[in-house]
């Protein structure tokens, strides 16, 4: 039963910067030290979690127009921006014929704003495994990227990201709601 | 003997239930109710006798509350209401000859736990004993030494020992769980706790999205995916040294990953629309490409005691479960029923796969042999996701929205009987991952 629980000493910043280095093939290896708090008394299931600081308190800021930063601000889905969303059928990543006009309009805007770069976000509805949906969202974002490239938009202006089913515009279990959530959103990044 | 009888009853129940369940797969949800009092043994768990230092009964309360919860959660025992106990734990003894078995047989207790506590100068000793009330004999005893905040862990180890004495197989309670919780904010964070949900600790703290925790066998490391830099990346956290590394192989966007038994990582990365699986070393360097299709290969799962990999792939046109030997070898398609099968989880002995399947309009947990065959439907109520096997292979933890919010439940893998809830968070708790026995 005897379990030693040691608390790391010294400055977290010091340790973090000392440990920060580039490793070939591995890219950046960042070591972050947790804060160290005394162990909370035993609680039963479902009680509040310990107030121990968590790992990596990052995530503020970043891509301002992204759905994630909107979600952080509580404004997800408010204000469309200059580019319009397209939508997908269930478990599909094929651009619908009727959404071709939207993509052409988005391409026109990108041509008129040659400095602008766009992050294409793939989103999914609430059904199915989180991970499968994350991969499906990546595929949806790629589908729009491919389409915009065929319309002449340079690949280096188009990045992709998937949010899977994590950032729904609505949360009801209805076909209407699912259809709204199966989307590509186009976030202008600069 | 009793273990044999119980094992036999489960086998018989399994045989009776199995055909009905098989017949229903693919034809809509069914109600599975196999709750018979005959397979659940009445047990009494008495307070610990205070030999020294536990005048406020704090040690006794933590030990007994945890033990009562875990034995109830096992599904093998029904706790006899402590309010009905006749005997005074403090005035009577706790070993054979020092108390009256009649006080317990009159409550129809089949089994009885009694014990004692000695507490001094920051140290705690708990002795706990299991009795067969009918035979008036001591079946098993354990002595635990530790510090006060280890008392609940002592109870979990004793619960595992009680299950071993009664069923012939050690219980799964001295194991850890990692899960995703929305607790106290709008954001999904990673938590760890004991299997029974006790002592939850938040691992991450960032207002983004944290997903797919996978806990190592020893409970020390957690692999998870986070958007904390606004881009999904995998992180490997060490809960003991309180450090973590980010994994950044140049393979595209991180989609998910799991730890193998030998500390390597199977991860899914998306590039150009396709998502494929790769074997990485513990620092995130690519060792080997495992799949190479133009579609989606996700939800990797490895078995605790072997080199089998299970995953979901849409290579046939819709998501199905496949297996592959990590050491090399061909891919085998396992599922053929249903057109949306994902999230496989391999049992510790590598013989069974639990997974999610869309049946009708809802998602259910099914089980199938890792060699293929007919699936068995385990859940039928609400939407159920993210199965994870317990260390002893008898239970599957999963999340379900049956109660409104998503919470994590425990069920017996043999028949799908739900034995209790592991979480009761104020928000959604999902994506359980379970370790092997810790501290051994």
Coordinates of N, CA and C in Angstrom, one line a residue, chain B residues 146-339:
Chain B
X146 N -1.0 1.5 5.6 CA -0.8 2.7 4.7 C -1.1 4.0 5.4
X147 N -1.3 5.0 4.6 CA -1.6 6.3 5.2 C -3.1 6.6 5.0
X148 N -3.6 7.6 5.8 CA -5.1 7.8 5.7 C -5.7 7.9 4.3
X149 N -5.0 8.6 3.4 CA -5.7 8.8 2.1 C -5.6 7.5 1.2
X150 N -5.0 6.4 1.8 CA -5.0 5.2 1.0 C -6.1 4.2 1.4
X151 N -6.9 4.7 2.4 CA -7.9 3.8 2.9 C -8.9 3.3 1.9
X152 N -9.3 4.2 1.0 CA -10.3 3.7 -0.1 C -9.7 2.7 -1.0
X153 N -8.3 2.9 -1.3 CA -7.6 2.0 -2.1 C -7.6 0.6 -1.4
X154 N -7.4 0.6 -0.1 CA -7.4 -0.7 0.7 C -8.8 -1.4 0.4
X155 N -9.8 -0.6 0.5 CA -11.2 -1.1 0.3 C -11.3 -1.7 -1.1
X156 N -10.8 -1.1 -2.1 CA -10.9 -1.5 -3.5 C -10.1 -2.9 -3.6
X157 N -9.0 -2.9 -3.0 CA -8.2 -4.2 -3.1 C -8.9 -5.3 -2.3
X158 N -9.6 -4.9 -1.2 CA -10.3 -6.0 -0.5 C -11.5 -6.4 -1.3
X159 N -12.2 -5.5 -2.0 CA -13.3 -5.8 -2.8 C -12.9 -6.8 -3.9
X160 N -11.7 -6.6 -4.5 CA -11.2 -7.5 -5.5 C -10.9 -8.9 -4.9
X161 N -10.4 -8.9 -3.6 CA -10.1 -10.2 -2.9 C -11.4 -10.9 -2.6
X162 N -12.5 -10.2 -2.2 CA -13.8 -10.8 -1.9 C -14.3 -11.5 -3.2
X163 N -14.2 -10.8 -4.3 CA -14.7 -11.4 -5.5 C -13.9 -12.6 -5.9
X164 N -12.6 -12.6 -5.6 CA -11.8 -13.8 -5.9 C -12.2 -14.9 -5.0
X165 N -12.5 -14.6 -3.7 CA -12.8 -15.7 -2.8 C -14.2 -16.3 -3.2
X166 N -15.1 -15.5 -3.7 CA -16.5 -15.9 -3.9 C -16.7 -16.4 -5.4
X167 N -16.0 -15.8 -6.3 CA -16.2 -16.2 -7.7 C -15.0 -16.9 -8.4
X168 N -13.9 -17.0 -7.6 CA -12.7 -17.6 -8.2 C -11.9 -16.7 -9.1
X169 N -12.3 -15.5 -9.3 CA -11.6 -14.6 -10.1 C -11.5 -13.2 -9.5
X170 N -10.3 -12.6 -9.4 CA -10.1 -11.3 -8.8 C -11.0 -10.2 -9.4
X171 N -11.5 -9.4 -8.6 CA -12.4 -8.3 -9.1 C -11.5 -7.2 -9.7
X172 N -12.2 -6.2 -10.4 CA -11.5 -5.2 -11.2 C -11.4 -3.8 -10.5
X173 N -11.6 -3.7 -9.2 CA -11.8 -2.4 -8.6 C -10.5 -1.6 -8.3
X174 N -9.4 -2.3 -8.1 CA -8.1 -1.6 -7.9 C -7.5 -1.2 -9.2
X175 N -8.3 -0.6 -10.0 CA -7.8 -0.1 -11.4 C -8.3 1.3 -11.6
X176 N -7.7 1.9 -12.6 CA -8.0 3.3 -12.8 C -8.8 3.5 -14.1
X177 N -9.5 4.6 -14.1 CA -10.2 5.0 -15.3 C -9.8 6.4 -15.8
X178 N -9.7 6.6 -17.1 CA -9.6 8.0 -17.6 C -10.9 8.2 -18.4
X179 N -11.4 9.4 -18.4 CA -12.6 9.7 -19.2 C -12.6 11.2 -19.6
X180 N -13.5 11.5 -20.5 CA -13.8 12.9 -20.8 C -15.0 13.4 -20.0
X181 N -14.8 14.6 -19.4 CA -15.9 15.1 -18.6 C -16.1 16.6 -18.9
X182 N -17.4 16.9 -18.9 CA -17.7 18.4 -18.9 C -18.3 18.7 -17.5
X183 N -17.4 19.2 -16.7 CA -17.7 19.4 -15.3 C -17.3 20.8 -14.9
X184 N -18.3 21.6 -14.6 CA -17.9 22.9 -14.1 C -17.6 23.9 -15.2
X185 N -17.6 23.5 -16.5 CA -17.4 24.5 -17.6 C -18.1 23.9 -18.8
X186 N -17.9 24.6 -19.9 CA -18.6 24.1 -21.2 C -17.6 23.2 -22.0
X187 N -16.4 23.0 -21.4 CA -15.4 22.4 -22.2 C -15.1 21.0 -21.8
X188 N -14.8 20.1 -22.8 CA -14.4 18.8 -22.5 C -13.0 18.7 -22.0
X189 N -12.9 18.1 -20.8 CA -11.5 18.0 -20.2 C -11.3 16.5 -19.9
X190 N -10.0 16.1 -19.7 CA -9.7 14.7 -19.4 C -9.6 14.6 -17.8
X191 N -10.2 13.5 -17.3 CA -10.2 13.2 -15.9 C -9.7 11.8 -15.7
X192 N -9.1 11.6 -14.5 CA -8.8 10.2 -14.1 C -9.5 10.0 -12.8
X193 N -9.8 8.7 -12.5 CA -10.5 8.3 -11.2 C -10.2 6.9 -11.0
X194 N -10.6 6.3 -9.9 CA -10.7 4.9 -9.8 C -11.8 4.3 -10.7
X195 N -11.8 3.0 -11.0 CA -12.8 2.4 -11.8 C -14.2 2.8 -11.3
X196 N -14.4 2.8 -10.0 CA -15.7 3.1 -9.4 C -16.1 4.5 -9.5
X197 N -15.2 5.4 -10.1 CA -15.5 6.8 -10.2 C -15.0 7.6 -9.1
X198 N -14.5 7.0 -8.0 CA -14.0 7.7 -6.9 C -12.7 8.4 -7.1
X199 N -12.5 9.5 -6.3 CA -11.3 10.4 -6.4 C -11.1 10.9 -7.8
X200 N -12.0 11.6 -8.4 CA -11.8 12.2 -9.8 C -10.8 13.3 -9.7
X201 N -9.9 13.3 -10.6 CA -8.8 14.3 -10.7 C -8.8 14.9 -12.1
X202 N -8.9 16.2 -12.3 CA -8.8 16.7 -13.7 C -7.4 16.8 -14.2
X203 N -7.2 16.2 -15.3 CA -5.8 16.2 -15.9 C -5.5 17.4 -16.8
X204 N -6.5 17.8 -17.6 CA -6.3 18.9 -18.5 C -7.1 20.2 -17.9
X205 N -6.6 21.3 -18.4 CA -7.3 22.6 -18.0 C -7.1 23.6 -19.1
X206 N -7.9 23.4 -20.2 CA -7.8 24.4 -21.2 C -9.2 24.5 -21.9
X207 N -9.6 25.8 -22.2 CA -10.9 26.0 -22.7 C -11.0 25.6 -24.2
X208 N -10.7 24.4 -24.5 CA -10.8 24.0 -25.9 C -11.6 22.7 -26.0
X209 N -11.0 21.7 -26.6 CA -11.6 20.3 -26.7 C -10.5 19.3 -26.4
X210 N -10.8 18.4 -25.4 CA -9.9 17.3 -25.1 C -10.6 16.0 -25.2
X211 N -10.0 15.1 -25.9 CA -10.7 13.9 -26.3 C -9.9 12.6 -26.1
X212 N -10.6 11.5 -26.2 CA -10.0 10.1 -26.4 C -8.9 9.8 -25.4
X213 N -9.1 9.9 -24.1 CA -8.0 9.5 -23.2 C -7.8 8.0 -23.3
X214 N -6.5 7.6 -23.3 CA -6.2 6.2 -23.2 C -5.2 6.0 -22.1
X215 N -5.6 5.2 -21.1 CA -4.8 5.1 -19.9 C -3.9 3.8 -20.0
X216 N -2.6 4.0 -19.6 CA -1.7 2.8 -19.7 C -2.1 1.7 -18.7
X217 N -1.6 0.5 -18.9 CA -2.0 -0.6 -18.1 C -1.7 -0.3 -16.6
X218 N -0.6 0.4 -16.3 CA -0.2 0.7 -14.9 C -0.9 1.9 -14.4
X219 N -1.8 2.5 -15.2 CA -2.5 3.7 -14.8 C -1.7 5.0 -14.7
X220 N -0.5 4.9 -15.1 CA 0.4 6.1 -14.9 C 0.4 7.1 -16.1
X221 N 0.3 6.6 -17.3 CA 0.3 7.5 -18.5 C -1.1 7.6 -19.1
X222 N -1.3 8.8 -19.6 CA -2.6 9.1 -20.4 C -2.2 9.7 -21.7
X223 N -2.6 9.0 -22.8 CA -2.5 9.5 -24.1 C -3.8 10.2 -24.4
X224 N -3.8 11.4 -25.0 CA -5.1 12.0 -25.3 C -4.9 13.0 -26.4
X225 N -6.0 13.4 -27.0 CA -6.0 14.4 -28.1 C -6.5 15.7 -27.6
X226 N -5.8 16.8 -27.9 CA -6.3 18.1 -27.4 C -6.2 19.2 -28.5
X227 N -7.1 20.1 -28.5 CA -7.0 21.3 -29.4 C -6.4 22.5 -28.6
X228 N -5.6 22.2 -27.6 CA -5.2 23.3 -26.7 C -4.3 24.3 -27.5
X229 N -3.7 23.9 -28.6 CA -3.0 24.9 -29.4 C -3.8 25.3 -30.6
X230 N -5.1 25.0 -30.5 CA -6.1 25.3 -31.5 C -6.1 24.3 -32.7
X231 N -5.1 23.4 -32.7 CA -5.0 22.4 -33.7 C -4.9 21.0 -33.0
X232 N -5.7 20.0 -33.5 CA -5.6 18.7 -32.7 C -4.3 18.1 -32.7
X233 N -3.8 17.7 -31.6 CA -2.5 17.0 -31.4 C -2.6 16.0 -30.3
X234 N -1.8 15.0 -30.4 CA -1.8 14.0 -29.3 C -0.7 14.4 -28.3
X235 N -1.1 14.1 -27.0 CA -0.2 14.4 -25.9 C -0.1 13.1 -25.0
X236 N 1.1 12.9 -24.5 CA 1.3 11.8 -23.6 C 1.7 12.3 -22.3
X237 N 0.8 12.2 -21.3 CA 1.0 12.7 -20.0 C 1.5 11.6 -19.0
X238 N 2.3 12.0 -18.1 CA 2.8 11.1 -17.1 C 2.2 11.7 -15.8
X239 N 1.2 10.9 -15.2 CA 0.5 11.5 -14.0 C 1.4 11.4 -12.8
X240 N 2.5 10.7 -12.8 CA 3.3 10.6 -11.6 C 4.3 11.8 -11.6
X241 N 5.0 12.0 -12.7 CA 6.0 13.1 -12.7 C 5.3 14.4 -13.1
X242 N 4.1 14.3 -13.4 CA 3.3 15.5 -13.8 C 3.9 16.3 -15.0
X243 N 4.4 15.5 -16.0 CA 4.9 16.1 -17.2 C 4.2 15.6 -18.4
X244 N 4.3 16.2 -19.5 CA 3.7 15.6 -20.7 C 4.5 16.0 -21.9
X245 N 4.5 15.2 -23.0 CA 5.1 15.6 -24.2 C 4.0 15.6 -25.3
X246 N 4.2 16.5 -26.3 CA 3.3 16.5 -27.4 C 3.9 15.6 -28.5
X247 N 3.1 14.9 -29.2 CA 3.6 14.0 -30.3 C 3.4 14.8 -31.6
X248 N 4.4 14.9 -32.4 CA 4.3 15.6 -33.6 C 5.0 14.9 -34.8
X249 N 4.6 13.7 -35.1 CA 5.2 13.1 -36.3 C 4.6 13.9 -37.5
X250 N 5.4 14.0 -38.6 CA 4.9 14.8 -39.7 C 3.9 13.9 -40.5
X251 N 2.8 13.6 -39.9 CA 1.9 12.6 -40.6 C 0.5 13.3 -40.9
X252 N 0.4 14.6 -40.6 CA -0.9 15.2 -40.8 C -1.6 15.6 -39.6
X253 N -2.9 15.7 -39.6 CA -3.7 16.1 -38.5 C -4.0 14.9 -37.6
X254 N -3.7 15.0 -36.3 CA -4.0 13.9 -35.3 C -5.5 13.7 -35.2
X255 N -5.8 12.4 -35.2 CA -7.2 12.0 -35.1 C -7.5 11.2 -33.9
X256 N -6.5 10.5 -33.4 CA -6.7 9.7 -32.2 C -5.5 8.7 -32.0
X257 N -5.5 8.0 -30.9 CA -4.4 7.1 -30.6 C -4.6 6.3 -29.4
X258 N -3.8 5.2 -29.3 CA -3.8 4.4 -28.1 C -2.4 3.9 -27.7
X259 N -2.2 3.6 -26.5 CA -0.9 3.1 -26.0 C -0.9 1.5 -26.1
X260 N 0.2 1.0 -26.6 CA 0.3 -0.5 -26.7 C 0.8 -1.0 -25.3
X261 N 0.7 -2.3 -25.1 CA 1.2 -2.9 -23.9 C 2.6 -2.6 -23.6
X262 N 3.4 -2.4 -24.6 CA 4.9 -2.2 -24.4 C 5.3 -0.7 -24.6
X263 N 4.3 0.2 -24.4 CA 4.6 1.6 -24.3 C 4.7 2.3 -25.7
X264 N 4.4 1.6 -26.8 CA 4.4 2.3 -28.0 C 3.0 2.9 -28.3
X265 N 2.8 3.5 -29.4 CA 1.5 4.2 -29.7 C 1.0 3.8 -31.1
X266 N -0.3 3.5 -31.2 CA -0.9 3.4 -32.5 C -1.8 4.6 -32.6
X267 N -1.5 5.4 -33.7 CA -2.2 6.7 -33.8 C -2.8 6.8 -35.2
X268 N -3.9 7.5 -35.3 CA -4.5 7.8 -36.5 C -4.2 9.3 -36.9
X269 N -3.7 9.5 -38.1 CA -3.5 10.8 -38.7 C -4.2 11.0 -40.0
X270 N -4.7 12.2 -40.2 CA -5.4 12.5 -41.5 C -4.6 13.4 -42.3
X271 N -4.5 13.0 -43.6 CA -3.7 13.8 -44.6 C -4.4 13.6 -45.9
X272 N -4.7 14.8 -46.5 CA -5.3 14.8 -47.9 C -6.7 14.1 -47.9
X273 N -7.3 14.1 -46.7 CA -8.7 13.5 -46.6 C -8.7 12.1 -46.2
X274 N -7.6 11.4 -46.3 CA -7.5 10.0 -45.9 C -7.0 10.0 -44.4
X275 N -7.5 9.0 -43.6 CA -7.0 8.9 -42.3 C -6.4 7.5 -42.2
X276 N -5.1 7.4 -41.8 CA -4.5 6.0 -41.6 C -3.8 5.9 -40.3
X277 N -3.5 4.6 -40.0 CA -3.0 4.2 -38.7 C -1.4 4.0 -38.8
X278 N -0.7 4.5 -37.8 CA 0.7 4.4 -37.8 C 1.2 3.9 -36.4
X279 N 2.3 3.1 -36.4 CA 2.9 2.7 -35.1 C 4.0 3.7 -34.8
X280 N 3.9 4.3 -33.6 CA 4.9 5.4 -33.2 C 5.6 4.8 -32.0
X281 N 6.8 5.3 -31.8 CA 7.5 5.0 -30.5 C 6.9 5.9 -29.4
X282 N 7.4 5.8 -28.2 CA 6.8 6.5 -27.0 C 7.1 8.0 -27.1
X283 N 7.9 8.4 -28.0 CA 8.2 9.8 -28.2 C 7.4 10.4 -29.4
X284 N 6.8 9.6 -30.1 CA 6.0 10.0 -31.2 C 6.6 9.9 -32.6
X285 N 7.8 9.3 -32.7 CA 8.4 9.0 -34.0 C 7.8 7.9 -34.7
X286 N 7.6 8.0 -36.0 CA 6.9 6.9 -36.7 C 7.8 5.7 -36.8
X287 N 7.3 4.6 -36.5 CA 8.0 3.3 -36.6 C 7.6 2.6 -37.9
X288 N 6.3 2.7 -38.1 CA 5.7 1.8 -39.2 C 4.4 2.4 -39.6
X289 N 4.1 2.3 -40.9 CA 2.7 2.6 -41.4 C 1.9 1.3 -41.3
X290 N 0.7 1.4 -40.7 CA -0.1 0.2 -40.5 C -1.2 0.0 -41.5
X291 N -1.8 1.1 -41.9 CA -2.8 1.1 -43.0 C -2.4 2.1 -44.0
X292 N -2.9 1.9 -45.2 CA -2.6 2.8 -46.3 C -3.7 2.8 -47.3
X293 N -4.9 3.3 -46.9 CA -6.1 3.3 -47.8 C -6.4 4.8 -48.1
X294 N -7.2 5.0 -49.1 CA -7.7 6.4 -49.3 C -8.8 6.8 -48.5
X295 N -9.3 5.9 -47.7 CA -10.5 6.2 -46.8 C -10.1 6.5 -45.4
X296 N -11.0 6.0 -44.5 CA -10.8 6.3 -43.1 C -10.5 5.1 -42.3
X297 N -9.4 5.1 -41.5 CA -9.0 4.0 -40.7 C -8.8 4.7 -39.3
X298 N -9.7 4.4 -38.4 CA -9.7 5.1 -37.1 C -10.0 4.1 -35.9
X299 N -10.1 4.7 -34.7 CA -10.5 3.9 -33.5 C -9.6 2.8 -33.3
X300 N -8.2 3.0 -33.3 CA -7.4 1.8 -33.0 C -7.6 1.3 -31.5
X301 N -7.5 0.0 -31.3 CA -7.6 -0.6 -30.0 C -6.6 -1.7 -30.0
X302 N -5.8 -1.8 -28.9 CA -4.9 -2.9 -28.8 C -5.3 -3.7 -27.6
X303 N -4.9 -5.0 -27.6 CA -5.3 -5.8 -26.4 C -4.2 -5.8 -25.4
X304 N -4.6 -5.9 -24.1 CA -3.6 -5.7 -23.0 C -2.5 -6.8 -23.0
X305 N -2.8 -7.9 -23.4 CA -1.9 -9.0 -23.2 C -1.5 -9.7 -24.6
X306 N -1.3 -8.9 -25.6 CA -0.9 -9.5 -26.9 C -0.6 -8.4 -27.9
X307 N -0.5 -8.7 -29.1 CA -0.1 -7.7 -30.1 C -1.2 -7.5 -31.1
X308 N -2.5 -7.9 -30.8 CA -3.6 -7.7 -31.7 C -4.1 -6.3 -31.7
X309 N -4.3 -5.8 -32.9 CA -4.9 -4.4 -33.1 C -6.3 -4.6 -33.7
X310 N -7.2 -3.9 -33.2 CA -8.5 -3.8 -33.8 C -8.7 -2.3 -34.2
X311 N -9.5 -2.1 -35.3 CA -9.8 -0.7 -35.7 C -11.0 -0.7 -36.6
X312 N -11.5 0.5 -36.9 CA -12.6 0.7 -37.7 C -12.2 1.3 -39.1
X313 N -12.7 0.8 -40.1 CA -12.3 1.3 -41.5 C -13.5 1.3 -42.4
X314 N -13.5 2.3 -43.3 CA -14.6 2.3 -44.3 C -14.2 1.7 -45.6
X315 N -13.2 0.9 -45.6 CA -12.6 0.3 -46.9 C -13.7 -0.5 -47.6
X316 N -14.7 -1.0 -46.9 CA -15.7 -1.8 -47.6 C -16.8 -0.9 -48.1
X317 N -16.8 0.4 -47.8 CA -17.9 1.3 -48.2 C -18.5 2.0 -47.0
X318 N -18.6 1.2 -45.9 CA -19.1 1.8 -44.6 C -18.3 1.3 -43.5
X319 N -18.3 2.0 -42.3 CA -17.4 1.6 -41.3 C -17.6 0.2 -40.7
X320 N -16.6 -0.6 -40.7 CA -16.7 -2.0 -40.1 C -15.4 -2.2 -39.3
X321 N -15.5 -3.3 -38.5 CA -14.3 -3.6 -37.6 C -13.4 -4.5 -38.2
X322 N -12.1 -4.2 -38.1 CA -11.1 -5.1 -38.7 C -10.0 -5.4 -37.6
X323 N -9.2 -6.5 -37.7 CA -8.1 -6.7 -36.9 C -6.9 -6.9 -37.7
X324 N -5.7 -6.7 -37.0 CA -4.4 -6.9 -37.7 C -3.5 -7.2 -36.5
X325 N -2.4 -8.0 -36.8 CA -1.4 -8.3 -35.8 C -0.4 -7.2 -35.9
X326 N -0.1 -6.5 -34.8 CA 0.8 -5.4 -34.7 C 2.2 -5.8 -35.2
X327 N 2.5 -7.1 -35.0 CA 3.9 -7.6 -35.3 C 4.0 -7.8 -36.9
X328 N 2.9 -7.6 -37.5 CA 2.9 -7.7 -39.0 C 1.9 -8.8 -39.3
X329 N 1.3 -8.7 -40.5 CA 0.3 -9.7 -40.9 C -0.8 -9.1 -41.6
X330 N -1.7 -9.9 -42.0 CA -2.8 -9.4 -42.9 C -4.0 -8.9 -42.0
X331 N -4.8 -8.1 -42.7 CA -6.0 -7.5 -42.1 C -7.2 -8.4 -42.2
X332 N -7.9 -8.6 -41.2 CA -9.1 -9.4 -41.2 C -10.3 -8.6 -40.9
X333 N -11.4 -8.7 -41.7 CA -12.6 -8.1 -41.4 C -13.4 -8.9 -40.5
X334 N -13.9 -8.3 -39.4 CA -14.5 -9.0 -38.3 C -16.1 -8.9 -38.4
X335 N -16.6 -7.7 -38.6 CA -18.0 -7.4 -38.6 C -18.6 -7.4 -40.0
X336 N -19.8 -8.0 -40.1 CA -20.5 -8.0 -41.4 C -21.9 -7.6 -41.2
X337 N -22.4 -7.6 -40.0 CA -23.8 -7.2 -39.7 C -23.8 -5.7 -39.4
X338 N -24.8 -5.0 -40.0 CA -24.9 -3.6 -39.7 C -24.0 -2.8 -40.7
X339 N -24.3 -1.5 -40.9 CA -23.5 -0.7 -41.8 C -22.9 0.5 -41.1

